[in-house]
């Protein structure tokens, strides 16, 4: 039973398209995150939600919009995809904001 | 603010060699410290953690000791295997933090 699951694992799409990545956790955690990992493996936090409330909203283009319908789900919608959006996107969750995080397997987004 | 500095990679070792990956930190307050491992094509997994000074975290033959006097949490393994090839991330959080702070990651390659 996967603790943090995100779909799809791979996403190849054309520039200008709109796409979504879904994330679900079954750990009963209060906090969920989206991270972006670049080709050098550097991790950058994008968003976090705590109990469905947006807590962290880092400097990302407003083409990226998170949505948390409930504590167990945090989806990421991306409008008007650009080549530079190509990366691996990770969803994660933690019991509280200041505890260790558990990661999904990642979504490799390729924009062509 | 909080920050984590990891030794730069990549690191290449022969099987059965001794591994050290250095990690130092700055933090406001008393941090909890973590090592995560990312195998190729996968998400980050928590490898070990330590929550107070002089604690030693250990898992799968890896160890790290929380050294408050040197603000360090170096990862060690006595005899690496090819299957240990991965990217290793040092991370921390504090009581007032809203997220984990990650280092830049260290790529380890173990050759047979």
CSV table of C-alpha atoms in Angstrom, one decimal:
chain,number,residue,atom,x,y,z
A,1,UNK,CA,0.0,0.0,0.0
A,2,UNK,CA,1.8,3.1,-1.3
A,3,UNK,CA,2.1,5.9,1.3
A,4,UNK,CA,2.4,8.8,-1.1
A,5,UNK,CA,1.4,8.2,-4.6
A,6,UNK,CA,1.4,10.5,-7.5
A,7,UNK,CA,0.3,10.1,-11.1
A,8,UNK,CA,1.3,10.0,-13.8
A,9,UNK,CA,4.9,8.8,-13.4
A,10,UNK,CA,5.8,10.2,-16.9
A,11,UNK,CA,4.2,13.0,-18.7
A,12,UNK,CA,5.3,14.1,-22.2
A,13,UNK,CA,3.4,17.1,-23.6
A,14,UNK,CA,3.8,19.9,-26.1
A,15,UNK,CA,4.5,23.5,-25.3
A,16,UNK,CA,1.4,25.5,-24.5
A,17,UNK,CA,-0.6,22.6,-23.2
A,18,UNK,CA,-2.2,22.4,-19.7
A,19,UNK,CA,-1.6,19.4,-17.5
A,20,UNK,CA,-2.2,18.2,-14.0
A,21,UNK,CA,-0.4,15.9,-11.6
A,22,UNK,CA,-2.3,14.2,-8.9
A,23,UNK,CA,-1.0,13.3,-5.4
A,24,UNK,CA,-2.6,11.3,-2.6
A,25,UNK,CA,-1.3,10.2,0.8
A,26,UNK,CA,-2.7,7.6,3.1
A,27,UNK,CA,-0.5,8.4,6.1
A,28,UNK,CA,-3.0,10.7,7.8
A,29,UNK,CA,-0.5,13.6,7.6
A,30,UNK,CA,-1.5,17.2,7.9
A,31,UNK,CA,1.0,18.7,5.6
A,32,UNK,CA,1.6,18.2,1.9
A,33,UNK,CA,4.2,19.6,-0.5
A,34,UNK,CA,5.2,20.0,-4.1
A,35,UNK,CA,8.9,20.1,-5.0
A,36,UNK,CA,10.7,20.6,-8.3
A,37,UNK,CA,13.9,18.7,-9.0
A,38,UNK,CA,16.2,20.0,-11.8
A,39,UNK,CA,18.6,18.1,-13.9
A,40,UNK,CA,21.4,18.6,-11.3
A,41,UNK,CA,19.1,17.0,-8.6
A,42,UNK,CA,18.6,20.3,-6.8
A,43,UNK,CA,15.3,20.3,-4.9
A,44,UNK,CA,13.2,23.4,-4.7
A,45,UNK,CA,10.1,23.7,-2.7
A,46,UNK,CA,7.1,25.1,-4.6
A,47,UNK,CA,4.1,24.9,-2.4
A,48,UNK,CA,3.0,23.4,0.9
A,49,UNK,CA,-0.4,23.0,2.4
A,50,UNK,CA,-1.3,22.4,6.0
A,51,UNK,CA,-4.8,21.1,6.7
A,52,UNK,CA,-5.8,22.3,3.3
A,53,UNK,CA,-4.4,25.8,3.9
A,54,UNK,CA,-1.7,27.2,1.7
A,55,UNK,CA,1.3,27.8,3.8
A,56,UNK,CA,4.3,28.1,1.4
A,57,UNK,CA,4.0,29.6,-2.0
A,58,UNK,CA,7.5,30.1,-3.3
A,59,UNK,CA,8.4,32.2,-6.3
A,60,UNK,CA,7.0,30.1,-9.1
A,61,UNK,CA,5.2,31.3,-12.2
A,62,UNK,CA,1.4,31.8,-11.6
A,63,UNK,CA,0.9,29.2,-14.4
A,64,UNK,CA,1.4,26.7,-11.5
A,65,UNK,CA,-1.6,26.3,-9.3
A,66,UNK,CA,-1.9,23.8,-6.5
A,67,UNK,CA,-5.3,22.5,-5.3
A,68,UNK,CA,-6.0,20.6,-2.1
A,69,UNK,CA,-9.5,19.3,-2.0
A,70,UNK,CA,-8.9,17.5,1.3
A,71,UNK,CA,-6.0,16.8,3.6
A,72,UNK,CA,-5.1,13.6,1.7
A,73,UNK,CA,-4.8,15.1,-1.7
A,74,UNK,CA,-2.7,17.8,-3.3
A,75,UNK,CA,-2.8,18.3,-7.0
A,76,UNK,CA,-0.7,20.5,-9.2
A,77,UNK,CA,-2.1,22.1,-12.4
A,78,UNK,CA,0.2,23.8,-14.9
A,79,UNK,CA,-1.1,26.1,-17.6
A,80,UNK,CA,0.6,27.0,-20.8
A,81,UNK,CA,3.6,24.7,-20.4
A,82,UNK,CA,7.0,25.9,-21.4
A,83,UNK,CA,10.2,24.0,-22.2
A,84,UNK,CA,11.8,25.2,-18.9
A,85,UNK,CA,9.1,23.4,-17.0
A,86,UNK,CA,10.7,20.1,-17.9
A,87,UNK,CA,11.8,18.5,-14.6
A,88,UNK,CA,10.9,15.9,-12.0
A,89,UNK,CA,8.1,17.0,-9.7
A,90,UNK,CA,7.7,15.4,-6.3
A,91,UNK,CA,4.8,15.3,-4.0
A,92,UNK,CA,5.6,14.8,-0.3
A,93,UNK,CA,3.7,14.7,3.0
A,94,UNK,CA,4.6,15.1,6.7
A,95,UNK,CA,2.8,14.6,10.0
A,96,UNK,CA,3.4,18.3,10.7
A,97,UNK,CA,5.2,21.2,9.1
A,98,UNK,CA,8.4,20.6,11.0
A,99,UNK,CA,8.7,16.8,10.8
A,100,UNK,CA,10.3,14.5,8.2
A,101,UNK,CA,8.7,14.3,4.9
A,102,UNK,CA,7.7,11.2,2.9
A,103,UNK,CA,8.0,11.4,-0.9
A,104,UNK,CA,6.1,10.1,-3.8
A,105,UNK,CA,8.0,8.4,-6.7
A,106,UNK,CA,8.0,11.6,-8.8
A,107,UNK,CA,6.5,12.7,-12.1
A,108,UNK,CA,9.0,13.3,-14.9
A,109,UNK,CA,7.6,16.1,-17.0
A,110,UNK,CA,9.0,16.6,-20.5
A,111,UNK,CA,7.8,19.5,-22.5
A,112,UNK,CA,8.6,19.3,-26.2
B,1,UNK,CA,17.6,31.1,8.7
B,2,UNK,CA,18.3,27.4,8.2
B,3,UNK,CA,20.8,26.1,5.7
B,4,UNK,CA,22.6,22.8,4.9
B,5,UNK,CA,25.9,22.5,3.1
B,6,UNK,CA,26.9,19.1,1.6
B,7,UNK,CA,30.1,18.1,0.1
B,8,UNK,CA,30.1,18.4,-3.6
B,9,UNK,CA,30.0,15.4,-5.8
B,10,UNK,CA,30.1,13.3,-7.7
B,11,UNK,CA,31.8,10.8,-5.5
B,12,UNK,CA,33.1,7.6,-7.1
B,13,UNK,CA,34.3,4.6,-5.0
B,14,UNK,CA,35.2,1.0,-5.5
B,15,UNK,CA,33.0,-1.6,-3.9
B,16,UNK,CA,33.9,-2.2,-0.2
B,17,UNK,CA,35.5,1.2,0.2
B,18,UNK,CA,34.7,3.5,3.2
B,19,UNK,CA,32.3,6.3,2.5
B,20,UNK,CA,32.0,9.7,4.1
B,21,UNK,CA,29.7,12.4,2.8
B,22,UNK,CA,30.1,15.6,4.8
B,23,UNK,CA,27.2,17.7,5.9
B,24,UNK,CA,27.3,20.9,8.0
B,25,UNK,CA,24.4,23.1,8.9
B,26,UNK,CA,23.3,26.4,10.4
B,27,UNK,CA,20.0,26.6,12.2
B,28,UNK,CA,17.9,28.8,14.4
B,29,UNK,CA,17.0,26.7,17.4
B,30,UNK,CA,17.7,23.0,17.9
B,31,UNK,CA,17.3,21.1,14.6
B,32,UNK,CA,16.4,17.6,13.8
B,33,UNK,CA,18.7,16.2,11.2
B,34,UNK,CA,18.1,13.7,8.4
B,35,UNK,CA,19.7,11.8,5.5
B,36,UNK,CA,17.6,10.9,2.5
B,37,UNK,CA,18.6,8.6,-0.3
B,38,UNK,CA,17.3,8.8,-3.9
B,39,UNK,CA,17.9,5.8,-6.1
B,40,UNK,CA,17.8,6.2,-9.8
B,41,UNK,CA,14.3,6.9,-11.1
B,42,UNK,CA,12.7,6.9,-7.6
B,43,UNK,CA,11.6,9.4,-5.0
B,44,UNK,CA,13.6,10.4,-1.9
B,45,UNK,CA,13.5,7.9,1.0
B,46,UNK,CA,14.4,8.7,4.6
B,47,UNK,CA,17.6,6.8,5.3
B,48,UNK,CA,18.2,7.9,8.9
B,49,UNK,CA,17.7,10.7,11.4
B,50,UNK,CA,18.8,12.1,14.7
B,51,UNK,CA,16.8,14.5,16.8
B,52,UNK,CA,19.2,15.7,19.5
B,53,UNK,CA,22.9,16.3,20.0
B,54,UNK,CA,25.1,13.2,20.2
B,55,UNK,CA,22.3,11.0,18.8
B,56,UNK,CA,23.5,8.5,16.2
B,57,UNK,CA,21.1,7.6,13.4
B,58,UNK,CA,21.7,4.3,11.6
B,59,UNK,CA,20.1,2.2,8.9
B,60,UNK,CA,21.3,-0.3,6.2
B,61,UNK,CA,24.9,0.0,7.5
B,62,UNK,CA,24.9,3.8,7.2
B,63,UNK,CA,25.5,5.9,10.3
B,64,UNK,CA,25.5,9.6,11.1
B,65,UNK,CA,26.1,11.4,14.5
B,66,UNK,CA,24.6,14.7,15.4
B,67,UNK,CA,27.5,16.9,16.4
B,68,UNK,CA,26.3,20.1,17.9
B,69,UNK,CA,29.8,21.5,18.6
B,70,UNK,CA,30.8,21.2,14.9
B,71,UNK,CA,27.3,21.6,13.5
B,72,UNK,CA,27.8,18.5,11.5
B,73,UNK,CA,26.0,15.3,10.5
B,74,UNK,CA,28.4,13.4,8.3
B,75,UNK,CA,27.1,10.2,6.6
B,76,UNK,CA,29.4,7.1,6.8
B,77,UNK,CA,29.4,3.5,5.7
B,78,UNK,CA,32.2,1.1,6.3
B,79,UNK,CA,31.9,-0.9,3.1
B,80,UNK,CA,29.8,0.4,0.2
B,81,UNK,CA,28.1,-1.8,-2.4
B,82,UNK,CA,27.2,-1.2,-6.0
B,83,UNK,CA,23.6,-1.0,-4.9
B,84,UNK,CA,24.4,2.0,-2.7
B,85,UNK,CA,24.8,4.1,-5.9
B,86,UNK,CA,22.4,6.9,-5.5
B,87,UNK,CA,22.0,10.6,-4.6
B,88,UNK,CA,22.2,11.4,-0.9
B,89,UNK,CA,20.6,14.5,0.7
B,90,UNK,CA,21.2,15.9,4.1
B,91,UNK,CA,18.3,17.9,5.5
B,92,UNK,CA,17.1,19.6,8.7
B,93,UNK,CA,14.1,21.0,10.3
B,94,UNK,CA,13.5,23.1,13.5
B,95,UNK,CA,10.5,23.6,15.8
B,96,UNK,CA,9.6,26.9,14.1
B,97,UNK,CA,10.2,25.7,10.5
B,98,UNK,CA,7.5,25.3,7.9
B,99,UNK,CA,9.5,22.9,5.8
B,100,UNK,CA,12.6,20.7,5.6
B,101,UNK,CA,15.8,22.5,4.4
B,102,UNK,CA,17.7,20.3,2.0
B,103,UNK,CA,21.4,20.3,1.0
B,104,UNK,CA,22.2,20.2,-2.7
B,105,UNK,CA,22.6,16.4,-2.8
B,106,UNK,CA,25.7,14.2,-3.4
B,107,UNK,CA,25.8,11.7,-6.2
B,108,UNK,CA,27.5,8.5,-5.2
B,109,UNK,CA,28.6,5.9,-7.7
B,110,UNK,CA,30.1,2.6,-6.5
B,111,UNK,CA,32.0,0.6,-9.1
B,112,UNK,CA,32.4,-3.2,-8.9
